[in-house]
XYZ file of C-alpha atoms in Angstrom:
566
model
C 228.056 270.994 92.133
C 227.600 274.688 92.913
C 226.391 273.749 96.407
C 229.603 271.827 97.072
C 231.781 274.654 95.809
C 229.851 277.179 97.940
C 230.221 275.099 101.109
C 233.993 274.857 100.635
C 234.185 278.642 100.293
C 231.866 279.445 103.217
C 232.753 276.845 105.880
C 236.297 277.441 107.238
C 236.704 273.918 108.645
C 235.409 272.170 105.529
C 237.837 269.614 104.087
C 235.513 268.414 101.315
C 231.928 268.639 100.164
C 230.406 265.909 97.995
C 227.142 265.289 96.183
C 225.425 261.927 95.723
C 222.586 261.578 93.229
C 219.342 259.987 94.307
C 219.007 256.391 93.063
C 222.557 256.548 91.731
C 225.618 254.407 92.527
C 227.125 254.693 95.997
C 230.110 256.804 94.999
C 230.008 260.594 94.802
C 228.914 262.293 91.612
C 230.977 265.360 92.491
C 233.558 266.236 95.185
C 235.145 269.613 95.988
C 237.746 270.682 98.565
C 241.357 270.033 99.579
C 240.478 266.542 100.829
C 238.527 265.622 97.695
C 240.442 262.355 97.351
C 239.301 261.196 100.778
C 235.773 262.393 100.011
C 235.743 260.330 96.833
C 236.454 257.194 98.860
C 233.393 257.695 101.078
C 230.589 255.211 100.477
C 227.275 256.371 101.850
C 225.273 253.153 101.722
C 224.978 253.174 105.498
C 224.159 256.870 105.644
C 221.186 256.987 103.304
C 217.710 256.857 104.759
C 215.337 254.163 103.478
C 213.555 255.157 100.289
C 210.211 255.111 102.129
C 211.370 257.602 104.745
C 210.701 261.303 104.514
C 213.844 263.459 104.307
C 214.872 264.707 107.775
C 214.272 268.336 108.663
C 217.817 268.686 110.054
C 221.326 267.693 108.995
C 222.858 264.633 110.684
C 226.366 264.694 112.145
C 228.633 261.634 112.524
C 231.824 261.305 114.541
C 234.593 259.699 112.544
C 234.455 256.718 114.920
C 230.776 256.031 114.152
C 230.187 252.423 113.026
C 228.590 253.673 109.796
C 232.010 255.113 108.838
C 234.179 252.137 109.791
C 235.115 251.510 106.128
C 236.301 255.102 105.752
C 238.049 255.920 109.006
C 241.595 255.458 107.690
C 240.974 257.760 104.705
C 239.302 260.343 106.942
C 242.080 260.441 109.538
C 244.796 260.730 106.897
C 242.910 263.771 105.527
C 242.469 265.261 109.043
C 238.701 264.826 109.000
C 237.028 264.427 112.389
C 233.319 264.728 111.604
C 230.961 264.171 108.715
C 227.685 266.057 108.228
C 225.072 264.790 105.783
C 221.705 266.127 104.711
C 219.285 264.705 102.172
C 217.803 267.161 99.711
C 214.630 266.897 97.707
C 212.558 269.467 95.888
C 208.832 269.859 96.326
C 208.348 268.369 92.846
C 209.961 265.134 93.970
C 211.828 265.006 90.658
C 215.312 265.983 91.867
C 217.388 265.350 94.944
C 220.251 263.521 96.522
C 222.565 263.599 99.506
C 225.045 266.334 100.392
C 228.066 265.353 102.560
C 230.433 267.770 104.313
C 233.739 266.607 105.826
C 234.985 268.792 108.755
C 238.372 269.017 110.420
C 236.991 270.526 113.671
C 233.720 270.597 115.566
C 233.604 274.401 115.675
C 231.128 274.590 112.776
C 228.756 272.237 114.560
C 229.203 273.849 117.993
C 228.673 277.411 116.797
C 225.309 276.916 115.122
C 226.553 275.856 111.732
C 223.918 273.145 111.520
C 221.144 275.768 111.422
C 222.962 277.623 108.657
C 223.420 274.353 106.769
C 219.703 273.628 107.061
C 218.863 277.054 105.621
C 221.406 276.445 102.872
C 219.757 273.083 102.110
C 216.304 274.647 101.799
C 217.715 277.243 99.400
C 219.353 274.482 97.349
C 216.033 272.604 97.203
C 214.287 275.711 95.927
C 216.864 276.043 93.166
C 216.357 272.365 92.282
C 212.635 273.025 91.937
C 213.379 275.967 89.681
C 215.636 273.754 87.587
C 212.994 271.059 87.252
C 210.367 273.644 86.317
C 212.684 275.185 83.736
C 213.401 271.761 82.247
C 209.706 270.985 82.037
C 209.000 274.302 80.351
C 211.823 273.724 77.906
C 210.517 270.222 77.176
C 207.001 271.579 76.737
C 208.308 274.113 74.264
C 210.411 271.615 72.320
C 208.712 268.245 72.828
C 205.685 266.726 71.141
C 203.310 265.715 73.906
C 201.996 262.632 72.087
C 205.096 260.905 70.726
C 207.610 262.445 73.185
C 209.781 263.254 70.182
C 210.994 266.754 69.459
C 208.388 269.075 68.041
C 208.934 271.461 65.137
C 210.458 274.171 67.344
C 212.856 271.804 69.064
C 213.879 270.247 65.766
C 214.566 273.583 64.106
C 216.795 274.688 66.991
C 218.978 271.604 66.531
C 218.797 271.755 62.743
C 219.957 275.389 62.680
C 222.955 274.484 64.840
C 223.788 271.565 62.554
C 223.456 273.791 59.497
C 225.835 276.351 61.015
C 228.344 273.603 61.812
C 228.005 272.044 58.333
C 228.386 275.440 56.680
C 231.703 275.920 58.474
C 233.037 272.396 57.900
C 231.302 271.775 54.521
C 230.079 268.442 55.806
C 226.824 267.199 54.286
C 223.568 266.549 56.096
C 220.209 265.313 54.873
C 216.592 265.982 55.759
C 214.045 263.156 55.456
C 210.318 263.833 55.705
C 207.956 260.909 56.313
C 204.191 261.080 55.794
C 201.850 258.452 57.259
C 199.482 257.210 54.576
C 195.719 257.191 55.215
C 195.992 258.524 58.775
C 192.888 260.660 58.243
C 190.923 257.594 57.175
C 192.124 255.652 60.198
C 191.105 258.523 62.486
C 187.688 258.804 60.859
C 186.981 255.095 60.952
C 188.468 254.046 64.289
C 188.817 257.246 66.257
C 191.730 259.480 67.107
C 192.845 257.167 69.911
C 193.784 254.569 67.297
C 195.501 257.164 65.129
C 197.417 258.491 68.133
C 198.516 254.983 69.101
C 199.745 254.429 65.539
C 201.745 257.665 65.583
C 203.411 256.665 68.854
C 204.597 253.279 67.637
C 205.588 254.622 64.224
C 207.634 257.430 65.749
C 209.451 254.984 68.002
C 210.091 252.514 65.161
C 211.336 255.117 62.692
C 213.711 256.393 65.366
C 215.109 252.872 65.775
C 215.617 252.470 62.025
C 217.526 255.724 61.472
C 221.262 255.995 62.312
C 222.112 256.640 65.999
C 223.322 260.188 65.361
C 220.040 261.145 63.676
C 217.495 263.552 65.158
C 213.839 262.638 64.698
C 210.867 264.922 65.359
C 207.158 265.117 64.742
C 206.852 267.767 62.072
C 203.068 267.984 61.762
C 199.952 265.930 62.428
C 200.909 263.025 60.178
C 204.529 263.841 59.341
C 207.860 262.978 60.932
C 211.129 264.694 60.046
C 214.643 263.361 60.417
C 217.995 265.158 60.429
C 220.855 262.924 59.290
C 224.244 264.604 59.986
C 227.084 263.606 57.677
C 224.766 261.761 55.268
C 224.567 262.616 51.569
C 221.293 262.600 49.637
C 221.816 259.294 47.814
C 222.591 257.518 51.072
C 219.669 259.206 52.808
C 217.335 258.034 50.033
C 218.428 254.442 50.614
C 217.847 254.838 54.357
C 214.384 256.277 53.728
C 213.542 253.403 51.394
C 214.687 250.916 54.027
C 212.456 252.567 56.616
C 209.506 252.431 54.214
C 210.044 248.732 53.476
C 210.359 247.787 57.135
C 207.312 249.806 58.164
C 205.257 248.247 55.381
C 206.166 244.682 56.367
C 205.851 244.979 60.131
C 202.479 244.705 61.887
C 201.503 247.930 63.659
C 198.399 247.605 65.818
C 196.280 244.488 65.342
C 193.270 246.605 64.439
C 195.008 247.945 61.343
C 196.147 244.503 60.189
C 199.675 245.829 59.716
C 198.624 247.675 56.561
C 200.552 250.873 57.257
C 202.520 252.704 54.620
C 204.633 255.842 54.663
C 205.839 258.144 51.912
C 209.209 259.859 52.088
C 210.968 262.910 50.672
C 214.714 263.565 50.888
C 216.907 266.628 50.375
C 220.457 267.479 51.400
C 222.980 270.213 52.169
C 225.157 271.595 50.550
C 222.818 271.204 47.548
C 220.548 273.802 49.221
C 221.797 277.023 50.828
C 219.790 276.995 54.083
C 217.953 274.641 56.397
C 214.598 276.081 55.317
C 215.430 275.472 51.654
C 216.517 271.905 52.400
C 213.300 271.170 54.290
C 211.249 272.767 51.501
C 212.954 270.586 48.883
C 212.305 267.459 50.970
C 208.668 268.500 51.312
C 208.299 268.858 47.549
C 209.726 265.374 47.075
C 207.397 264.062 49.764
C 204.380 265.536 48.018
C 205.375 263.905 44.755
C 206.020 260.567 46.460
C 202.711 260.645 48.330
C 200.855 261.486 45.120
C 202.577 258.602 43.312
C 201.626 256.209 46.121
C 197.996 257.326 45.978
C 197.885 256.752 42.226
C 199.579 253.374 42.494
C 197.374 252.205 45.313
C 194.127 253.482 43.759
C 193.124 255.159 47.024
C 189.531 256.391 47.281
C 188.121 259.039 49.572
C 185.917 256.576 51.448
C 187.371 255.119 54.628
C 188.022 251.367 54.916
C 185.337 249.472 56.780
C 185.863 247.016 59.602
C 185.210 244.302 57.033
C 187.971 245.684 54.805
C 190.476 245.725 57.640
C 189.476 242.229 58.721
C 190.001 241.057 55.146
C 193.419 242.702 55.039
C 194.292 240.835 58.237
C 193.254 237.587 56.544
C 195.373 238.411 53.497
C 198.454 239.139 55.588
C 198.013 235.956 57.582
C 197.578 233.955 54.376
C 200.697 235.495 52.818
C 202.724 234.718 55.930
C 201.591 231.083 56.071
C 201.644 230.268 52.339
C 197.853 230.134 51.978
C 197.637 232.455 48.967
C 197.159 229.801 46.305
C 196.426 229.623 42.595
C 193.175 228.283 41.130
C 193.308 227.431 37.430
C 190.469 228.170 34.996
C 190.564 226.555 31.542
C 190.812 228.578 28.334
C 189.479 226.703 25.313
C 189.610 226.918 21.554
C 186.082 228.038 20.602
C 186.193 225.987 17.398
C 187.619 222.688 18.626
C 186.730 222.822 22.334
C 190.292 221.840 23.214
C 191.836 223.292 26.362
C 194.679 225.431 25.047
C 195.548 227.381 28.174
C 194.564 228.174 31.731
C 194.619 231.292 33.872
C 196.005 231.275 37.403
C 193.689 233.188 39.743
C 194.484 234.080 43.340
C 192.642 232.412 46.191
C 192.889 232.809 49.961
C 192.682 229.331 51.426
C 191.473 228.785 54.993
C 193.773 227.220 57.543
C 191.964 223.890 57.320
C 192.096 224.026 53.506
C 188.340 223.546 53.139
C 187.237 227.018 52.089
C 188.673 229.714 49.882
C 188.063 233.366 49.057
C 188.098 234.330 45.374
C 190.288 237.174 44.138
C 187.277 239.275 43.212
C 186.452 239.719 46.881
C 189.825 241.071 47.956
C 191.829 242.295 44.957
C 190.559 245.896 45.135
C 191.250 246.273 48.845
C 194.742 244.709 48.640
C 195.526 247.052 45.752
C 194.385 249.953 47.885
C 196.532 248.825 50.801
C 199.603 248.216 48.624
C 199.651 244.413 48.951
C 198.744 243.381 45.419
C 202.377 242.843 44.392
C 202.756 240.283 47.177
C 199.620 238.470 45.958
C 201.023 238.471 42.412
C 204.340 237.069 43.577
C 202.738 234.256 45.579
C 200.538 233.195 42.635
C 203.450 233.389 40.192
C 205.645 231.166 42.333
C 202.987 228.482 42.506
C 202.079 228.822 38.831
C 205.693 228.342 37.788
C 205.928 225.113 39.775
C 202.599 223.992 38.357
C 203.687 224.876 34.818
C 206.894 222.845 35.180
C 204.923 219.850 36.412
C 202.575 220.089 33.424
C 205.427 220.388 30.916
C 207.308 217.414 32.380
C 204.081 215.393 32.142
C 203.846 216.180 28.418
C 201.418 219.090 28.589
C 201.606 221.853 25.983
C 199.009 224.343 27.127
C 199.808 227.942 28.016
C 199.646 229.395 31.517
C 198.317 232.928 31.946
C 199.296 234.728 35.150
C 198.416 238.267 36.253
C 201.097 240.889 36.810
C 199.946 244.204 38.255
C 201.536 247.588 37.712
C 202.487 247.525 41.406
C 204.483 244.327 40.854
C 206.460 245.995 38.084
C 207.598 248.619 40.580
C 209.363 245.999 42.729
C 212.595 245.070 40.917
C 213.532 242.632 43.675
C 210.411 240.573 42.965
C 210.944 240.831 39.190
C 214.474 239.483 39.632
C 213.306 236.687 41.925
C 210.593 235.561 39.500
C 212.922 235.781 36.505
C 215.482 233.553 38.211
C 212.748 231.080 39.126
C 211.452 231.096 35.530
C 214.927 230.349 34.218
C 215.421 227.471 36.642
C 212.049 225.899 35.858
C 212.471 226.265 32.097
C 215.965 224.795 32.086
C 214.728 221.913 34.246
C 211.981 221.283 31.683
C 214.481 221.284 28.822
C 213.236 224.468 27.145
C 215.611 226.171 24.741
C 216.598 229.613 25.977
C 215.375 231.346 22.817
C 212.188 229.314 22.343
C 208.754 230.710 23.297
C 207.806 229.682 26.802
C 204.363 228.496 27.931
C 203.978 231.429 30.320
C 201.882 234.472 29.423
C 201.933 237.655 31.521
C 198.551 239.364 31.842
C 198.800 243.128 32.247
C 195.720 244.209 34.155
C 193.856 247.507 34.089
C 193.305 247.622 37.841
C 196.260 250.013 37.799
C 197.063 251.920 34.643
C 200.694 251.741 33.537
C 201.354 255.451 33.155
C 204.907 254.914 31.922
C 204.731 252.073 29.425
C 208.329 252.659 28.335
C 209.578 251.979 31.854
C 207.254 248.983 32.161
C 208.607 247.569 28.913
C 212.175 248.031 30.099
C 211.327 246.058 33.246
C 209.558 243.324 31.257
C 212.146 243.093 28.491
C 214.333 240.382 30.109
C 211.227 238.213 30.525
C 210.158 238.850 26.937
C 213.651 238.129 25.624
C 213.504 234.822 27.470
C 210.361 233.839 25.567
C 207.463 234.971 27.728
C 204.509 236.686 26.074
C 202.080 239.469 27.026
C 198.303 239.491 27.184
C 196.157 242.569 27.775
C 193.412 241.805 30.295
C 189.940 243.411 30.279
C 190.494 244.804 26.800
C 187.807 247.386 26.038
C 187.161 248.427 29.621
C 189.230 251.609 29.294
C 191.267 253.719 26.932
C 194.570 252.568 28.415
C 194.369 249.112 26.856
C 194.579 250.662 23.368
C 197.748 252.450 24.385
C 199.156 249.126 25.550
C 198.609 247.727 22.047
C 200.735 250.509 20.615
C 203.492 250.600 23.228
C 203.880 246.941 24.244
C 204.655 243.769 22.218
C 201.258 242.171 22.879
C 200.388 238.645 21.688
C 196.969 238.095 23.281
C 193.932 240.282 23.929
C 191.397 239.226 26.561
C 188.047 240.829 25.784
C 186.315 242.522 28.700
C 183.959 240.041 30.342
C 181.196 242.568 31.025
C 180.896 243.221 27.270
C 181.002 239.512 26.500
C 178.112 238.856 28.915
C 175.891 241.247 26.933
C 176.551 240.075 23.375
C 173.557 237.708 23.259
C 171.064 240.423 24.227
C 172.664 243.759 23.350
C 173.292 244.748 19.731
C 175.698 247.556 20.728
C 177.777 245.152 22.765
C 178.033 242.799 19.771
C 179.171 245.667 17.537
C 181.859 246.745 20.047
C 183.150 243.203 20.529
C 183.180 242.639 16.762
C 185.194 245.837 16.220
C 187.721 244.805 18.874
C 188.047 241.386 17.263
C 188.734 242.952 13.870
C 191.345 245.268 15.403
C 193.058 242.318 17.087
C 192.942 240.338 13.839
C 194.519 243.199 11.901
C 197.299 243.349 14.516
C 197.838 239.588 14.355
C 196.726 238.992 17.958
C 194.837 236.067 19.473
C 191.590 237.079 21.164
C 190.288 235.452 24.339
C 186.695 236.144 25.418
C 186.172 236.186 29.193
C 182.921 235.374 31.058
C 181.620 232.952 28.430
C 178.689 231.436 30.315
C 176.391 229.826 27.735
C 176.416 228.141 24.335
C 174.748 231.078 22.583
C 177.556 233.416 23.613
C 180.095 230.831 22.539
C 178.506 230.505 19.094
C 178.292 234.276 18.558
C 181.914 234.761 19.578
C 183.137 231.923 17.397
C 181.240 233.299 14.393
C 182.802 236.708 15.015
C 186.242 235.148 14.715
C 187.175 235.174 18.407
C 189.601 232.295 18.778
C 189.555 231.346 22.470
C 187.097 231.551 25.359
C 187.143 231.419 29.143
C 184.214 231.226 31.540
C 181.910 229.016 33.577
C 180.675 227.305 30.406
C 184.054 225.614 30.213
C 184.840 225.291 33.902
C 185.198 227.132 37.165
C 188.631 227.936 38.615
C 189.995 224.955 40.521
C 193.129 224.409 42.491
C 193.978 221.451 40.306
C 194.975 221.718 36.647
C 192.379 221.909 33.897
C 193.311 219.201 31.378
C 190.068 217.783 30.007
C 188.797 218.735 26.546
C 185.497 220.552 26.448
C 183.123 219.581 23.672
């Protein structure tokens, strides 16, 4: 644009000067001069050199009657233009260039050596284009993250400070969202930094797509992204951050990682904080708390996942997507009568051909670590509810125990879905709304319920509808005793590792006996797990333990357990 303006000032016979961008549409990007209207009508398709040609070292001059200008002759003559001079410009970097056109009313400029001056002018313009490209690259290098091509911290802060100044004047809100990629260090250690870098690239691009169009996203640190959301209040920003987390968790990122990618988020807003630094600091505090909560929930260890772990996670995800997470039912019997009184639904991964299955013990720890256990719980619950309804309609009266992890309780959408399904199945079976239902929720100790009051509030609608609670692995940790105090428990399942030792270990018998007495005093039914032989069964029965579960009575099967066990 400055070149065109300069030519109009310096060339007396110039009627217009126009600039055409390289690889741009045929019409001028900019036109200057008294005959700018005529210049705007010029199409240069016939004047451009082929893309494979090197730019000429000299300008080219065309008489108005040249065949290349046939489409433009009327416009040129009406504007008193007799000749057209064009020169293609390109910098040494090859990153900028275009075509400069000069419309002349007389040939004096051409005849008096103007073409040499124009050539010198063109070389000067090319040098300035190179400077511009270099300056842009330096600016990008200063403000752009080289890996993700997002803004870096410096570039983000420049924009954020401007937005803060604007918001301070207008009192409009804005929010800061910080995202942290979970387990990136473990991924780098196990699979190399190339894999971690590839993950950061795709995550950065996907987060940018999920945030509002007016947002600014940057890479804040090695494993953190930061977003600026103009005009967005904190409550709305929190919902956006949660949406991003949910989408990232569900979508597969890199086949190697089996899609098991999670992110934590922290949110803070202006005008709740006085400065951009304070807003970012508040978001960072929230992020730290959120990341810590996720680590506690997911039971993350310091050891990195193995290739076998990641392969297993891939199998789990594929099974969840194709409905191959199934329930296997293990009988629970009355130790006195041998009658099957209940069954426990245990998760199984079934192969695509349906011939083989993987027991929960082989994958439950890793899916808990990778934040998938709530999806396993939901899949087993759905099937168990259908199975329970079938049993009830066939005249069955046994109870159905199903595991519910602490992670499941933190997903209100799944709680609501299961509750609605329970209501439908119970009404279809003719159960009275207030009557006890044949479904028992097992609270496991894989993840300790730190806030039992909140857990009870979540469970209360299910309990009010007639479901009951069992404490699993009772005696394996101190938390189960707290559950007895804080939750309306009906059943206690004695830790199987203790039960296995009662025939040979006097201390184990004393501990189991004390737990049985405690349960009796509280009016609870005790269920011994891992009952594997008749001697253990006899000892447990004599202690007063009411029910038993283990290989002595039957292995978990994908069909119902209905036969009495003598």
